[in-house]
Tab-separated table of C-alpha atoms and ligand atoms in Angstrom:
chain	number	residue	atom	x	y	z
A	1	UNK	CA	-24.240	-27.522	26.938
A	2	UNK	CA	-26.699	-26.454	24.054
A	3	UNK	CA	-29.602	-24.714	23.650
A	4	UNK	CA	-31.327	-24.236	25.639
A	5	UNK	CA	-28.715	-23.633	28.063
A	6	UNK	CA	-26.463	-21.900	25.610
A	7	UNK	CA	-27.787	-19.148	24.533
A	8	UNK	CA	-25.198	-16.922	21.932
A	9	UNK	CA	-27.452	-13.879	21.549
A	10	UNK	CA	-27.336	-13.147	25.341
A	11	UNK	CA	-24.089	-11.268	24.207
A	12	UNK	CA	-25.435	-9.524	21.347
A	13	UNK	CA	-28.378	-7.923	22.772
A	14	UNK	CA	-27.202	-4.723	23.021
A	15	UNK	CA	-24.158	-2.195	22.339
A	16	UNK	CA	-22.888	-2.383	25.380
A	17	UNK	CA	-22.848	-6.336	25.447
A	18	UNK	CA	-21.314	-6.159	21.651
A	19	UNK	CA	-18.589	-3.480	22.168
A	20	UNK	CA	-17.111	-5.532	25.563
A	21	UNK	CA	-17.102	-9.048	23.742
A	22	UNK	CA	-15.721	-7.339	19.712
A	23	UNK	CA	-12.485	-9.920	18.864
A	24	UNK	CA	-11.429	-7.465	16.102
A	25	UNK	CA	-11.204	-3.347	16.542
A	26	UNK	CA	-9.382	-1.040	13.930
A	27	UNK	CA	-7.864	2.417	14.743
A	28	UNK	CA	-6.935	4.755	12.473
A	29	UNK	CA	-2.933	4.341	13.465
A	30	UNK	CA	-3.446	0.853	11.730
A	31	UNK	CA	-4.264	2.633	8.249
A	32	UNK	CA	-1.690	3.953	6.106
A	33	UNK	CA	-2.857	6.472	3.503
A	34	UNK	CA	-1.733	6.319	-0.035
A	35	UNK	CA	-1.146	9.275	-2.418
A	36	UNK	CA	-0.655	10.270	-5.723
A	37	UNK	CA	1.739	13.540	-6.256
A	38	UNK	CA	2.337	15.248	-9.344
A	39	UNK	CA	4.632	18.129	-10.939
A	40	UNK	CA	3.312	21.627	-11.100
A	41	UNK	CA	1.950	23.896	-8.701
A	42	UNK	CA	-1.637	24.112	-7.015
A	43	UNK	CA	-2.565	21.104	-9.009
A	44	UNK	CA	-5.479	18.831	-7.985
A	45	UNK	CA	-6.580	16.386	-10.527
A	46	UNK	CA	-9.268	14.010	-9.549
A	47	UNK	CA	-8.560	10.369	-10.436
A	48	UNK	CA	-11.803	9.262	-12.057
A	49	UNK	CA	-12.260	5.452	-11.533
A	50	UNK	CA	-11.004	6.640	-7.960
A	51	UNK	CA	-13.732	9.515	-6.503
A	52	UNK	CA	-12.383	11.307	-3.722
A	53	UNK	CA	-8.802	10.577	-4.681
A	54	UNK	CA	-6.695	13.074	-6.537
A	55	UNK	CA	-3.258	13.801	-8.110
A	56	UNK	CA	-1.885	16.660	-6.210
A	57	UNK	CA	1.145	18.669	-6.363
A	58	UNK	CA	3.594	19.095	-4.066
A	59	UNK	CA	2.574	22.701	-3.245
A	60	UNK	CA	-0.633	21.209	-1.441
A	61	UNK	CA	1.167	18.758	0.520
A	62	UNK	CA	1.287	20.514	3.519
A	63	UNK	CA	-1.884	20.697	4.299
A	64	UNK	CA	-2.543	17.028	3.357
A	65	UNK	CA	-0.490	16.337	5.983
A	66	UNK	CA	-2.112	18.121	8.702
A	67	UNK	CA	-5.144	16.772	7.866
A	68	UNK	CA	-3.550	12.815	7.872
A	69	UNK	CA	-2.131	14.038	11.470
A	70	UNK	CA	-5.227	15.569	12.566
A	71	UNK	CA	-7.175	12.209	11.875
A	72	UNK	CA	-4.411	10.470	13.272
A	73	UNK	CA	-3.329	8.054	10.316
A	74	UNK	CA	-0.869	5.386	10.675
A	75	UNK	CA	0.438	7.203	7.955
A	76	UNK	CA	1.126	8.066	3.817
A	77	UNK	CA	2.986	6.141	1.466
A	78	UNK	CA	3.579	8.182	-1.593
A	79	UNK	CA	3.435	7.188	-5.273
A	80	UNK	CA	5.246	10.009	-7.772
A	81	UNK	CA	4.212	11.072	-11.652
A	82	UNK	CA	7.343	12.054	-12.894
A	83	UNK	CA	8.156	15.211	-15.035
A	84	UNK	CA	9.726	12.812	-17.513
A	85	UNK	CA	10.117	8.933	-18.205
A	86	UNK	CA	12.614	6.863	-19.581
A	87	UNK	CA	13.862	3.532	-20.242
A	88	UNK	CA	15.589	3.327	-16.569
A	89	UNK	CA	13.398	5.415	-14.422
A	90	UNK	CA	15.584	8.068	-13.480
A	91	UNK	CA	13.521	10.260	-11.961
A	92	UNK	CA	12.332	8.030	-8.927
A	93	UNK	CA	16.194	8.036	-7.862
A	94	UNK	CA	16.995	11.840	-8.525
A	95	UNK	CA	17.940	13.927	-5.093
A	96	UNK	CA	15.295	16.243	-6.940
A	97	UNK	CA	12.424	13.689	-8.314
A	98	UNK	CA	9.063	14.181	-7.386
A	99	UNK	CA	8.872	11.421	-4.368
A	100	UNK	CA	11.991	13.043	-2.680
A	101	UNK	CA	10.320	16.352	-3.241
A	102	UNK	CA	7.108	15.420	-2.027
A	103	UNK	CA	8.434	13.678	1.653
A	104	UNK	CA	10.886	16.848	2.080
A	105	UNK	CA	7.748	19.033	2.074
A	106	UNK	CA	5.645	16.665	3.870
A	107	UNK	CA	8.378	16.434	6.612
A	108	UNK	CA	8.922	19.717	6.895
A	109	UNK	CA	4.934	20.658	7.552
A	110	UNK	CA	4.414	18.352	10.013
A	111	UNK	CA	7.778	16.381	10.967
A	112	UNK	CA	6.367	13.292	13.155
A	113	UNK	CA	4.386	12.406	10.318
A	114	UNK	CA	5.108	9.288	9.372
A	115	UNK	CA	6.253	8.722	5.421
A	116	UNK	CA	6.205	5.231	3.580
A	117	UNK	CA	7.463	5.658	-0.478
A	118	UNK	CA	6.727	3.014	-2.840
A	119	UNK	CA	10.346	1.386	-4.140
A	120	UNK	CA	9.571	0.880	-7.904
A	121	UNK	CA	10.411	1.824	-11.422
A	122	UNK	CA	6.761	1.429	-13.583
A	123	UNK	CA	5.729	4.694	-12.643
A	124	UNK	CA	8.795	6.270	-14.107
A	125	UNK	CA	9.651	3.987	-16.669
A	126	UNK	CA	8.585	5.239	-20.255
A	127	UNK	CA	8.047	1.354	-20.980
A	128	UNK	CA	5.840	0.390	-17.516
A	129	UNK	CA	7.149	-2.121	-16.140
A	130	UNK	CA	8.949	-2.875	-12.473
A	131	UNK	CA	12.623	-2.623	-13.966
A	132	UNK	CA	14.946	-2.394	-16.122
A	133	UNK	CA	14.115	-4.304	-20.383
A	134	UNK	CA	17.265	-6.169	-21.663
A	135	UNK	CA	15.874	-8.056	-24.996
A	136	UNK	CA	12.363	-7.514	-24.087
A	137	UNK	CA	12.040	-8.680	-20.377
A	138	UNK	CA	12.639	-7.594	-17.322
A	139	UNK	CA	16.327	-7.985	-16.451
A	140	UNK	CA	15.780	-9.111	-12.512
A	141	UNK	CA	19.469	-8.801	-11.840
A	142	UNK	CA	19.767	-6.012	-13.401
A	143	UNK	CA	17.029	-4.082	-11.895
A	144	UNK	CA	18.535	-4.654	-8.361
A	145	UNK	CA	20.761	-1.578	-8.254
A	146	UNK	CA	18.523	0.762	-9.525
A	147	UNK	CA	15.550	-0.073	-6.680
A	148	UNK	CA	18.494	0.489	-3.992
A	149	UNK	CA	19.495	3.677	-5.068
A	150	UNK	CA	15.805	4.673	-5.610
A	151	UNK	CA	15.670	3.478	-1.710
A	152	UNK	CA	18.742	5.587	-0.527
A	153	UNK	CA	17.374	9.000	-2.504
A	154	UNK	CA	13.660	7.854	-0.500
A	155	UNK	CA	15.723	8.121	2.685
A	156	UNK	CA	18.165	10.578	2.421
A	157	UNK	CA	15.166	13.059	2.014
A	158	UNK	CA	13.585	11.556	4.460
A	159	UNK	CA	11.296	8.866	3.858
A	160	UNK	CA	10.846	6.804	7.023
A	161	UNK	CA	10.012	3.381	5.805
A	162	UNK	CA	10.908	2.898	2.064
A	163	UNK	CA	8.318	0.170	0.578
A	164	UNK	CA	9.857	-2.127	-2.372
A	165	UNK	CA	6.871	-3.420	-4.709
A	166	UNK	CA	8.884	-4.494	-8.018
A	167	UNK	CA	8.716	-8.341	-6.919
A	168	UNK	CA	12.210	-8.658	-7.734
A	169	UNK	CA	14.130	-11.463	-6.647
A	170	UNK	CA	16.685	-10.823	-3.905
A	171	UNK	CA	15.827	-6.715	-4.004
A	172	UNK	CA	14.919	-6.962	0.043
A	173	UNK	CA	18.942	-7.620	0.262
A	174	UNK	CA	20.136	-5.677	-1.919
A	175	UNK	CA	18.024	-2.622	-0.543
A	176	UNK	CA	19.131	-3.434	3.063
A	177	UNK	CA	22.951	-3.835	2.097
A	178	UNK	CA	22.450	-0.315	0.401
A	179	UNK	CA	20.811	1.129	3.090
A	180	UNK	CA	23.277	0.300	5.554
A	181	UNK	CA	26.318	1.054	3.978
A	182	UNK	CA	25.047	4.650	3.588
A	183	UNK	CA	24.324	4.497	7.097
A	184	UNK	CA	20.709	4.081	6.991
A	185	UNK	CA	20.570	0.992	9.374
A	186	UNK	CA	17.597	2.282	10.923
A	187	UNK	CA	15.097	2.788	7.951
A	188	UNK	CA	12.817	-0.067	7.833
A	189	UNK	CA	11.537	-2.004	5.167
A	190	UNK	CA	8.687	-2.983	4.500
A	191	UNK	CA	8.288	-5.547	1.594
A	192	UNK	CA	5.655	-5.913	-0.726
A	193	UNK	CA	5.899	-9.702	-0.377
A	194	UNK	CA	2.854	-11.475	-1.762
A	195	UNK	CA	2.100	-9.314	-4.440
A	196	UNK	CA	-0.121	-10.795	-6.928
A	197	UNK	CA	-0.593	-9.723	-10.242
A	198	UNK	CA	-4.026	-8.981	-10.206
A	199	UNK	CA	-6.684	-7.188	-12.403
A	200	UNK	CA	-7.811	-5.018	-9.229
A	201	UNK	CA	-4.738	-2.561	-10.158
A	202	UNK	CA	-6.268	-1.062	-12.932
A	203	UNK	CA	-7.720	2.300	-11.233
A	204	UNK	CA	-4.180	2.597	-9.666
A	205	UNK	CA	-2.660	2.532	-13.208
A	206	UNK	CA	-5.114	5.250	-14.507
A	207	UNK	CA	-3.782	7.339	-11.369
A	208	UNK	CA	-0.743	6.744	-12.012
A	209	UNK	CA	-0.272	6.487	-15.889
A	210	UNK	CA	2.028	3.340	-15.226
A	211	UNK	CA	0.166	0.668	-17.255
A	212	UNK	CA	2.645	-1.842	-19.028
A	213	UNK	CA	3.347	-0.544	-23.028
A	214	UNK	CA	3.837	-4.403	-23.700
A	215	UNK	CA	3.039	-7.582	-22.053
A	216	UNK	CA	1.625	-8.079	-18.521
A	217	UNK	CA	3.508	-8.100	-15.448
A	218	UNK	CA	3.076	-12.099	-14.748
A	219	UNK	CA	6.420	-12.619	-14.853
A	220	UNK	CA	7.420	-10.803	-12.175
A	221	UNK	CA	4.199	-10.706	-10.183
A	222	UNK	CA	2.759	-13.615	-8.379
A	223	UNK	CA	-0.064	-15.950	-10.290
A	224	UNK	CA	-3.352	-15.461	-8.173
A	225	UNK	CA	-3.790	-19.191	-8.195
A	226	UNK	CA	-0.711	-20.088	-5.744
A	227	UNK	CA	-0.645	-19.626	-2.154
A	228	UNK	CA	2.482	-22.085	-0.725
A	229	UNK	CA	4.127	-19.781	-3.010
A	230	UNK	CA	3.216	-17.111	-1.125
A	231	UNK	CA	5.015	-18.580	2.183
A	232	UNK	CA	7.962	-18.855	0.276
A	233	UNK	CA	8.087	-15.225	-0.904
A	234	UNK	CA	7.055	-14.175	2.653
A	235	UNK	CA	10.030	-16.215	4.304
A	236	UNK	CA	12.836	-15.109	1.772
A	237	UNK	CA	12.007	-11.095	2.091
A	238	UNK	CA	11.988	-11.538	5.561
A	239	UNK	CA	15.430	-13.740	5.266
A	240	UNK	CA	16.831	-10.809	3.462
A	241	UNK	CA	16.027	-8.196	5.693
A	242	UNK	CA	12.170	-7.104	5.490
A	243	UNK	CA	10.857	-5.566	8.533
A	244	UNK	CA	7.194	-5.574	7.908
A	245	UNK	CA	5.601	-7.561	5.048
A	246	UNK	CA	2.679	-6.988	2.801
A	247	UNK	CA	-0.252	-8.949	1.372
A	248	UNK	CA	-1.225	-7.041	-1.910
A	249	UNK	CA	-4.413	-6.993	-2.814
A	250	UNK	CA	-6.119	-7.431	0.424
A	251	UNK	CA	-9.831	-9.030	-0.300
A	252	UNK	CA	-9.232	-11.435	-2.890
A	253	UNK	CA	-5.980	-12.518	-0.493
A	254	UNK	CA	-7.596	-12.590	2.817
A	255	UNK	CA	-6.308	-16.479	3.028
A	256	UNK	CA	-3.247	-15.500	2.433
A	257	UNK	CA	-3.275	-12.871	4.991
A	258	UNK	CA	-4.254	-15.333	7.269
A	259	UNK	CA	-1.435	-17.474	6.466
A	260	UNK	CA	1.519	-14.848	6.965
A	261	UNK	CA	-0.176	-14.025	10.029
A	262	UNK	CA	0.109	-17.895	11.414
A	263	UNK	CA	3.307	-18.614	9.622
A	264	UNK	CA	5.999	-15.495	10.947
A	265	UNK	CA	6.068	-13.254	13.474
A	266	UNK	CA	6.759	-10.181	11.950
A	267	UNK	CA	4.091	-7.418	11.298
A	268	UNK	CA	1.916	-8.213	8.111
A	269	UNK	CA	0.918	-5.177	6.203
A	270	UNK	CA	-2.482	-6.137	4.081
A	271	UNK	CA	-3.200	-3.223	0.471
A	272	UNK	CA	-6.500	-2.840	-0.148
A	273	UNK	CA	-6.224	-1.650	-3.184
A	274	UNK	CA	-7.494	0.618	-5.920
A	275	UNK	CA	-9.909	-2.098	-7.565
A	276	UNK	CA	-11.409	-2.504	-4.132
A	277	UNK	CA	-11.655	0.895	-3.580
A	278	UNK	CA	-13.693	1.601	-6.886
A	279	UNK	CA	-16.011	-0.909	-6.483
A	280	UNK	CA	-17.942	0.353	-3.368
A	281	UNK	CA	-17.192	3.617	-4.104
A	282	UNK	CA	-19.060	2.701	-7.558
A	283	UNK	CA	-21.784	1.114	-6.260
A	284	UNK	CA	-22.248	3.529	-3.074
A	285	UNK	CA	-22.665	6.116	-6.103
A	286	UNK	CA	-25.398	3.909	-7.960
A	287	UNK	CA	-26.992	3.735	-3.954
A	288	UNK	CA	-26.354	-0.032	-3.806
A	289	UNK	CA	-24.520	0.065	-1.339
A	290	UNK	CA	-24.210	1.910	2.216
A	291	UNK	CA	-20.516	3.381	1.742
A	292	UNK	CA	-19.520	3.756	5.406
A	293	UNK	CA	-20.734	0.511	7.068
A	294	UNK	CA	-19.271	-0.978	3.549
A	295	UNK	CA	-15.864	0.079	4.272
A	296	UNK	CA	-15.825	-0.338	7.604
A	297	UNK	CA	-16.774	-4.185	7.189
A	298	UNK	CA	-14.011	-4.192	4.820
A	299	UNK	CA	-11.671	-2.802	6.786
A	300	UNK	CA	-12.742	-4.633	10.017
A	301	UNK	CA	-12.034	-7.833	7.454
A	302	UNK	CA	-8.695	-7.352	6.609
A	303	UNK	CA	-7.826	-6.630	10.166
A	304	UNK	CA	-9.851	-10.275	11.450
A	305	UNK	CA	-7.885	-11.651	8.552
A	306	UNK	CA	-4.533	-11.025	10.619
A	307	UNK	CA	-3.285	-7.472	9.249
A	308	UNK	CA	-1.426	-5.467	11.400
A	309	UNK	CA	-1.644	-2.976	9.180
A	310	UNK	CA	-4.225	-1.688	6.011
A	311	UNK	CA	-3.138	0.365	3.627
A	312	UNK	CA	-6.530	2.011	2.336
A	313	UNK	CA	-7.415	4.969	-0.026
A	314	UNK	CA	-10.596	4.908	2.155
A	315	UNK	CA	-8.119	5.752	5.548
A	316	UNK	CA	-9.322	9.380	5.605
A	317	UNK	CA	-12.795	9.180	5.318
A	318	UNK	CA	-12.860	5.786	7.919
A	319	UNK	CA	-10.996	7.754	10.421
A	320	UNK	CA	-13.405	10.090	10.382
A	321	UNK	CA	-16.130	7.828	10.672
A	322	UNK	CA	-14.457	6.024	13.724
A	323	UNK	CA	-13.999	9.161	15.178
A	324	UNK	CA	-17.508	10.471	14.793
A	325	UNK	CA	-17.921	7.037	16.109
A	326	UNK	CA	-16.242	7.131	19.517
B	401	PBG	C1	3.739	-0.719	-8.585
B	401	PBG	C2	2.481	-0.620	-7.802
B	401	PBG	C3	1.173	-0.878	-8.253
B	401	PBG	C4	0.329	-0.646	-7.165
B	401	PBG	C5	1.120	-0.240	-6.111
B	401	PBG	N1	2.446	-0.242	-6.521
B	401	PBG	C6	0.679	-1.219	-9.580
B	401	PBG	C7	1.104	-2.462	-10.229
B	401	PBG	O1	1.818	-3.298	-9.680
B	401	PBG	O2	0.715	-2.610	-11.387
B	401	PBG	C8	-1.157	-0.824	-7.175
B	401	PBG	C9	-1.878	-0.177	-6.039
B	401	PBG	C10	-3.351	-0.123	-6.215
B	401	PBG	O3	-3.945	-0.717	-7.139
B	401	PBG	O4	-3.973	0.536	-5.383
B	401	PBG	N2	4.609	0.351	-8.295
């Protein structure tokens, strides 16, 4: 039947109709939270290609975390600045680095809080980049050891999912194999599977001071143009181990999103990330743009897409909105 027997506005004429007949819903347990923490005490340094995100020390965790539990976030996943860099990164697997520091406090403010740390070097590295530099490159194999003992000091303070994002080959094994020979069989990972290396990092690596001090990370990070490759990345984490996998970035991906979601069954995990974030938040600034219903069709997006999950620096404020909302 067609028109005029079929008539697809009947269900859009009002609220009520919409609300019963909406294929795609987000909540804020679906949105994980990401965070910047920093040395120092009572420190809260605004990231400025990122407004309303900050740098915070670990002192003002606590009541972060109330605030993610009172909204009722999915959850955090936590980036660290390190006190000092060098050429391995030690400080993202010291008992006492800043990441460890930071999910100790969290945990111990508001313990059912749930804590995902990012699994990766660049932040710590005084060169930038995902691992360890043999002869100028990154040394893949080399690397490996280093991102599971960065992964055992996540979980022995407590993280709760530890989140690798170095695009190493074969670090989704070697993390698991670590992880259960310290006993750790029940900390998740979740994989940062299709991770492209895209231009929409570039607030991130203001935040968090971790921008390459030579070359680009294309050699480690997928080429934006491929997406079979991305089934193939997708398929060997999970192989290896990976309990959740991610999508990174989210809305220049959303095919690929779509993919993973058709392809596996496992939970897909979609980063919007820090480019995306900007830009509305840039041009809600300049009034070009209506910031809430911009997000939340962004959001809503990802979600149609097939994400399980978003990871969003806009989590807070959307929670809020779909609170005020309901
Ligand atoms: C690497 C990492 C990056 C992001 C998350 N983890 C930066 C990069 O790969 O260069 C980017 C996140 C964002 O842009 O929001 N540890």
């Amino acid at each position: 039947m067609t028109f005029p027997e079929t008539r697809l506005r009947r269900l859009r004429a009002t609220p009520e109709l919409r609300a019963l007949v909406r294929e795609t819903t987000i909540t804020a347990g679906q949105l994980m939270y990401p965070i910047f923490v920093q040395p120092g005490r009572n420190r809260r340094d605004a990231v400025a290609s990122m407004p309303g995100q900050y740098r915070l020390s670990t002192d003002l965790l606590s009541g972060l975390a109330r605030r993610v539990r009172e909204l009722g976030l999915g959850g955090l996943m936590i980036f660290g600045l390190p006190e000092h860099k060098d050429e391995t990164g030690s400080e993202a697997y010291r008992p006492d680095g800043i990441v460890q520091e930071a999910v100790r406090r969290i945990k111990d403010a508001v313990p059912d809080l749930l804590v995902a740390t990012d699994t990766c070097l660049d932040e710590y590295t005084s060169h930038g980049h995902c691992g360890i530099v043999r002869d100028g490159k990154v040394d893949n194999d080399a690397t490996l050891e280093f991102l599971a003992r960065i992964a055992l000091s996540q979980a022995a303070a407590g993280a709760d999912i530890v989140a690798p994002s170095d695009m190493m080959d074969g670090r989704v094994r070697a993390i698991r194999y670590a992880l259960d020979a310290d006993g750790r069989q029940d900390v998740p990972i979740m994989s940062y599977a299709a991770k492209y290396a895209s231009a929409f990092y570039g607030p991130f690596r203001e935040a968090a001071g971790c921008t390459p001090q030579f070359g680009d990370r294309r050699a480690y990070q997928m080429d934006p143009s491929n997406r079979r490759e991305a089934i193939r990345e997708v398929a060997l984490d999970i192989e290896e181990g990976a309990d959740i996998v991610m999508v990174k970035p989210a809305l220049p991906y959303l095919d690929i999103v779509r993919d993973v979601r058709e392809t596996f069954g496992v939970p897909v995990a979609a980063y919007n990330v820090s480019g995306e974030y900007a830009m509305i938040k840039a041009a809600a600034a300049n009034g070009w743009l209506e910031e809430q219903a911009s997000v939340l069709e962004t959001l809503t997006s990802i979600r149609r897409a097939g994400a399980d999950i978003v990871l969003t620096y806009h989590a807070p404020e959307a929670a809020q909105w779909l609170h005020d909302a309901s």
